């Protein structure tokens, strides 16, 4: 599923029909009216996991996966590992080291692909610990953590 750029009227994103063919009928939908257009959000739910896809002009403009809770065999993220992940690192390098994130959000900002990857499982830290990583065009631009040890 491709996320289109609002700067290109999302024409480069997957169509509503393509996404429904891929994922099936959504569990719910909402329509959002702005001053000049309408946007639609579809949601699919499986147990506690939620997938939301945003559409504008029947094209994907955002996607978000929440509460996936991967069962990873990769190493845990602790404070030492977190500090070793530097700005400019590739998104694929993070995935190679720690696996897919538990929460993932992708959209387009000023024509650039923006990703937020949040790790909630395989974390060495206090209760509620997490590590978040922010990417623009697949390069790390910022990160934050809560409760890592």
PDB file of C-alpha atoms in Angstrom:
ATOM      1  CA  UNK A   1       0.000   0.000   0.000  1.00  0.00           C
ATOM      2  CA  UNK A   2       1.536   3.260  -1.170  1.00  0.00           C
ATOM      3  CA  UNK A   3       1.070   6.508   0.751  1.00  0.00           C
ATOM      4  CA  UNK A   4       0.617   9.441  -1.596  1.00  0.00           C
ATOM      5  CA  UNK A   5       1.808  12.993  -1.194  1.00  0.00           C
ATOM      6  CA  UNK A   6      -0.833  15.643  -0.483  1.00  0.00           C
ATOM      7  CA  UNK A   7       1.351  17.998  -2.528  1.00  0.00           C
ATOM      8  CA  UNK A   8       0.550  15.801  -5.549  1.00  0.00           C
ATOM      9  CA  UNK A   9      -3.154  15.565  -4.596  1.00  0.00           C
ATOM     10  CA  UNK A  10      -2.237  12.066  -3.349  1.00  0.00           C
ATOM     11  CA  UNK A  11      -2.374  10.769  -6.936  1.00  0.00           C
ATOM     12  CA  UNK A  12       0.728   8.654  -6.220  1.00  0.00           C
ATOM     13  CA  UNK A  13      -1.053   6.801  -3.377  1.00  0.00           C
ATOM     14  CA  UNK A  14      -2.911   3.490  -3.580  1.00  0.00           C
ATOM     15  CA  UNK A  15      -6.607   3.778  -4.380  1.00  0.00           C
ATOM     16  CA  UNK A  16      -9.441   3.029  -1.971  1.00  0.00           C
ATOM     17  CA  UNK A  17     -10.385   0.031  -4.127  1.00  0.00           C
ATOM     18  CA  UNK A  18      -6.826  -1.362  -4.043  1.00  0.00           C
ATOM     19  CA  UNK A  19      -6.676  -1.100  -0.233  1.00  0.00           C
ATOM     20  CA  UNK A  20     -10.079  -2.748   0.289  1.00  0.00           C
ATOM     21  CA  UNK A  21      -9.083  -5.539  -2.104  1.00  0.00           C
ATOM     22  CA  UNK A  22      -5.893  -6.020  -0.053  1.00  0.00           C
ATOM     23  CA  UNK A  23      -7.380  -5.734   3.466  1.00  0.00           C
ATOM     24  CA  UNK A  24     -11.073  -6.486   3.035  1.00  0.00           C
ATOM     25  CA  UNK A  25     -14.027  -4.410   4.167  1.00  0.00           C
ATOM     26  CA  UNK A  26     -13.049  -1.949   6.931  1.00  0.00           C
ATOM     27  CA  UNK A  27     -14.548  -2.305  10.418  1.00  0.00           C
ATOM     28  CA  UNK A  28     -15.386   1.405  10.535  1.00  0.00           C
ATOM     29  CA  UNK A  29     -15.009   4.651   8.637  1.00  0.00           C
ATOM     30  CA  UNK A  30     -15.236   8.361   9.353  1.00  0.00           C
ATOM     31  CA  UNK A  31     -15.476  11.343   7.044  1.00  0.00           C
ATOM     32  CA  UNK A  32     -13.670  14.568   7.856  1.00  0.00           C
ATOM     33  CA  UNK A  33     -14.685  17.782   6.102  1.00  0.00           C
ATOM     34  CA  UNK A  34     -12.149  20.551   5.702  1.00  0.00           C
ATOM     35  CA  UNK A  35     -12.716  23.988   4.210  1.00  0.00           C
ATOM     36  CA  UNK A  36     -11.947  22.783   0.675  1.00  0.00           C
ATOM     37  CA  UNK A  37     -12.305  18.993   0.607  1.00  0.00           C
ATOM     38  CA  UNK A  38     -13.308  15.766   2.324  1.00  0.00           C
ATOM     39  CA  UNK A  39     -11.030  13.110   3.758  1.00  0.00           C
ATOM     40  CA  UNK A  40     -11.995   9.628   4.843  1.00  0.00           C
ATOM     41  CA  UNK A  41     -10.410   7.351   7.441  1.00  0.00           C
ATOM     42  CA  UNK A  42     -10.974   3.594   7.375  1.00  0.00           C
ATOM     43  CA  UNK A  43     -10.112   1.316  10.324  1.00  0.00           C
ATOM     44  CA  UNK A  44      -9.444  -2.396  10.528  1.00  0.00           C
ATOM     45  CA  UNK A  45      -9.216  -4.081  13.947  1.00  0.00           C
ATOM     46  CA  UNK A  46      -7.818  -7.463  14.947  1.00  0.00           C
ATOM     47  CA  UNK A  47      -7.835  -8.136  18.671  1.00  0.00           C
ATOM     48  CA  UNK A  48      -6.090  -5.026  20.106  1.00  0.00           C
ATOM     49  CA  UNK A  49      -4.248  -4.165  16.887  1.00  0.00           C
ATOM     50  CA  UNK A  50      -5.628  -1.303  14.813  1.00  0.00           C
ATOM     51  CA  UNK A  51      -4.821  -0.231  11.262  1.00  0.00           C
ATOM     52  CA  UNK A  52      -6.048   3.196  10.129  1.00  0.00           C
ATOM     53  CA  UNK A  53      -5.718   4.386   6.560  1.00  0.00           C
ATOM     54  CA  UNK A  54      -6.448   7.982   5.577  1.00  0.00           C
ATOM     55  CA  UNK A  55      -7.757   8.808   2.101  1.00  0.00           C
ATOM     56  CA  UNK A  56      -8.136  12.042   0.181  1.00  0.00           C
ATOM     57  CA  UNK A  57      -9.667  11.990  -3.304  1.00  0.00           C
ATOM     58  CA  UNK A  58      -9.875   8.177  -2.935  1.00  0.00           C
ATOM     59  CA  UNK A  59      -6.080   7.892  -2.591  1.00  0.00           C
ATOM     60  CA  UNK A  60      -4.035   6.889   0.497  1.00  0.00           C
ATOM     61  CA  UNK A  61      -2.446   9.857   2.296  1.00  0.00           C
ATOM     62  CA  UNK A  62      -1.567   8.158   5.621  1.00  0.00           C
ATOM     63  CA  UNK A  63      -1.408   4.797   7.346  1.00  0.00           C
ATOM     64  CA  UNK A  64      -1.016   3.946  11.000  1.00  0.00           C
ATOM     65  CA  UNK A  65      -0.655   0.604  12.806  1.00  0.00           C
ATOM     66  CA  UNK A  66      -1.129   0.628  16.578  1.00  0.00           C
ATOM     67  CA  UNK A  67      -0.617  -1.989  19.306  1.00  0.00           C
ATOM     68  CA  UNK A  68       0.823  -4.693  17.091  1.00  0.00           C
ATOM     69  CA  UNK A  69       3.042  -6.171  19.862  1.00  0.00           C
ATOM     70  CA  UNK A  70       5.551  -8.133  17.832  1.00  0.00           C
ATOM     71  CA  UNK A  71       7.099 -11.306  19.205  1.00  0.00           C
ATOM     72  CA  UNK A  72      10.634 -10.416  18.165  1.00  0.00           C
ATOM     73  CA  UNK A  73      13.721 -12.565  18.259  1.00  0.00           C
ATOM     74  CA  UNK A  74      15.848  -9.471  17.734  1.00  0.00           C
ATOM     75  CA  UNK A  75      17.827  -7.926  20.562  1.00  0.00           C
ATOM     76  CA  UNK A  76      16.152  -5.625  23.055  1.00  0.00           C
ATOM     77  CA  UNK A  77      16.376  -1.854  22.949  1.00  0.00           C
ATOM     78  CA  UNK A  78      18.043  -0.504  26.087  1.00  0.00           C
ATOM     79  CA  UNK A  79      19.562   2.901  26.818  1.00  0.00           C
ATOM     80  CA  UNK A  80      22.975   1.916  25.434  1.00  0.00           C
ATOM     81  CA  UNK A  81      21.454   0.675  22.162  1.00  0.00           C
ATOM     82  CA  UNK A  82      19.198   3.736  21.954  1.00  0.00           C
ATOM     83  CA  UNK A  83      22.189   6.091  22.242  1.00  0.00           C
ATOM     84  CA  UNK A  84      23.978   4.199  19.445  1.00  0.00           C
ATOM     85  CA  UNK A  85      21.162   4.925  16.975  1.00  0.00           C
ATOM     86  CA  UNK A  86      22.282   8.193  15.375  1.00  0.00           C
ATOM     87  CA  UNK A  87      20.494  10.816  13.295  1.00  0.00           C
ATOM     88  CA  UNK A  88      20.906   9.996   9.627  1.00  0.00           C
ATOM     89  CA  UNK A  89      20.525   6.250  10.233  1.00  0.00           C
ATOM     90  CA  UNK A  90      18.339   4.475   7.686  1.00  0.00           C
ATOM     91  CA  UNK A  91      14.901   3.166   8.615  1.00  0.00           C
ATOM     92  CA  UNK A  92      15.870  -0.228   7.143  1.00  0.00           C
ATOM     93  CA  UNK A  93      18.889  -0.379   9.512  1.00  0.00           C
ATOM     94  CA  UNK A  94      16.614   0.107  12.541  1.00  0.00           C
ATOM     95  CA  UNK A  95      14.272  -2.644  11.299  1.00  0.00           C
ATOM     96  CA  UNK A  96      17.263  -4.924  10.625  1.00  0.00           C
ATOM     97  CA  UNK A  97      18.489  -4.507  14.202  1.00  0.00           C
ATOM     98  CA  UNK A  98      15.234  -4.461  16.180  1.00  0.00           C
ATOM     99  CA  UNK A  99      12.495  -5.740  13.871  1.00  0.00           C
ATOM    100  CA  UNK A 100       9.256  -3.992  12.964  1.00  0.00           C
ATOM    101  CA  UNK A 101       7.920  -1.380  15.417  1.00  0.00           C
ATOM    102  CA  UNK A 102       4.792  -1.958  17.511  1.00  0.00           C
ATOM    103  CA  UNK A 103       3.298   1.351  16.350  1.00  0.00           C
ATOM    104  CA  UNK A 104       3.990   2.709  12.875  1.00  0.00           C
ATOM    105  CA  UNK A 105       2.694   5.895  11.252  1.00  0.00           C
ATOM    106  CA  UNK A 106       3.514   7.013   7.719  1.00  0.00           C
ATOM    107  CA  UNK A 107       2.383  10.161   5.970  1.00  0.00           C
ATOM    108  CA  UNK A 108       3.813  12.797   3.650  1.00  0.00           C
ATOM    109  CA  UNK A 109       5.071  16.187   4.844  1.00  0.00           C
ATOM    110  CA  UNK A 110       5.939  18.769   2.187  1.00  0.00           C
ATOM    111  CA  UNK A 111       6.286  15.968  -0.346  1.00  0.00           C
ATOM    112  CA  UNK A 112       8.637  13.938   1.873  1.00  0.00           C
ATOM    113  CA  UNK A 113       7.885  10.533   3.402  1.00  0.00           C
ATOM    114  CA  UNK A 114       7.522  10.873   7.182  1.00  0.00           C
ATOM    115  CA  UNK A 115       7.574   7.809   9.468  1.00  0.00           C
ATOM    116  CA  UNK A 116       7.178   7.506  13.223  1.00  0.00           C
ATOM    117  CA  UNK A 117       8.251   4.087  14.576  1.00  0.00           C
ATOM    118  CA  UNK A 118       7.487   3.272  18.225  1.00  0.00           C
ATOM    119  CA  UNK A 119       8.836   0.251  20.107  1.00  0.00           C
ATOM    120  CA  UNK A 120       6.878  -0.918  23.148  1.00  0.00           C
ATOM    121  CA  UNK A 121       7.980  -4.560  23.332  1.00  0.00           C
ATOM    122  CA  UNK A 122      11.512  -5.966  23.672  1.00  0.00           C
ATOM    123  CA  UNK A 123      12.408  -2.879  25.687  1.00  0.00           C
ATOM    124  CA  UNK A 124      14.706  -2.907  28.701  1.00  0.00           C
ATOM    125  CA  UNK A 125      13.195  -0.348  31.030  1.00  0.00           C
ATOM    126  CA  UNK A 126      10.567   0.569  33.552  1.00  0.00           C
ATOM    127  CA  UNK A 127       6.857  -0.197  33.129  1.00  0.00           C
ATOM    128  CA  UNK A 128       5.572   1.814  30.180  1.00  0.00           C
ATOM    129  CA  UNK A 129       9.026   2.287  28.656  1.00  0.00           C
ATOM    130  CA  UNK A 130       9.186   3.020  24.950  1.00  0.00           C
ATOM    131  CA  UNK A 131      11.475   4.290  22.211  1.00  0.00           C
ATOM    132  CA  UNK A 132      10.241   6.457  19.329  1.00  0.00           C
ATOM    133  CA  UNK A 133      12.103   7.206  16.126  1.00  0.00           C
ATOM    134  CA  UNK A 134      11.214   9.858  13.522  1.00  0.00           C
ATOM    135  CA  UNK A 135      12.291   9.522   9.901  1.00  0.00           C
ATOM    136  CA  UNK A 136      12.063  11.804   6.879  1.00  0.00           C
ATOM    137  CA  UNK A 137      12.698  10.059   3.554  1.00  0.00           C
ATOM    138  CA  UNK A 138      13.910   6.979   5.477  1.00  0.00           C
ATOM    139  CA  UNK A 139      16.611   8.873   7.429  1.00  0.00           C
ATOM    140  CA  UNK A 140      16.435   9.329  11.208  1.00  0.00           C
ATOM    141  CA  UNK A 141      15.853  12.983  12.115  1.00  0.00           C
ATOM    142  CA  UNK A 142      14.853  12.718  15.790  1.00  0.00           C
ATOM    143  CA  UNK A 143      14.183  10.225  18.553  1.00  0.00           C
ATOM    144  CA  UNK A 144      12.857  10.123  22.105  1.00  0.00           C
ATOM    145  CA  UNK A 145      12.585   7.547  24.850  1.00  0.00           C
ATOM    146  CA  UNK A 146      10.718   7.087  28.080  1.00  0.00           C
ATOM    147  CA  UNK A 147      11.967   4.844  30.872  1.00  0.00           C
ATOM    148  CA  UNK A 148      14.812   2.980  29.121  1.00  0.00           C
ATOM    149  CA  UNK A 149      17.488   1.439  31.337  1.00  0.00           C
TER     150      UNK A 149
END
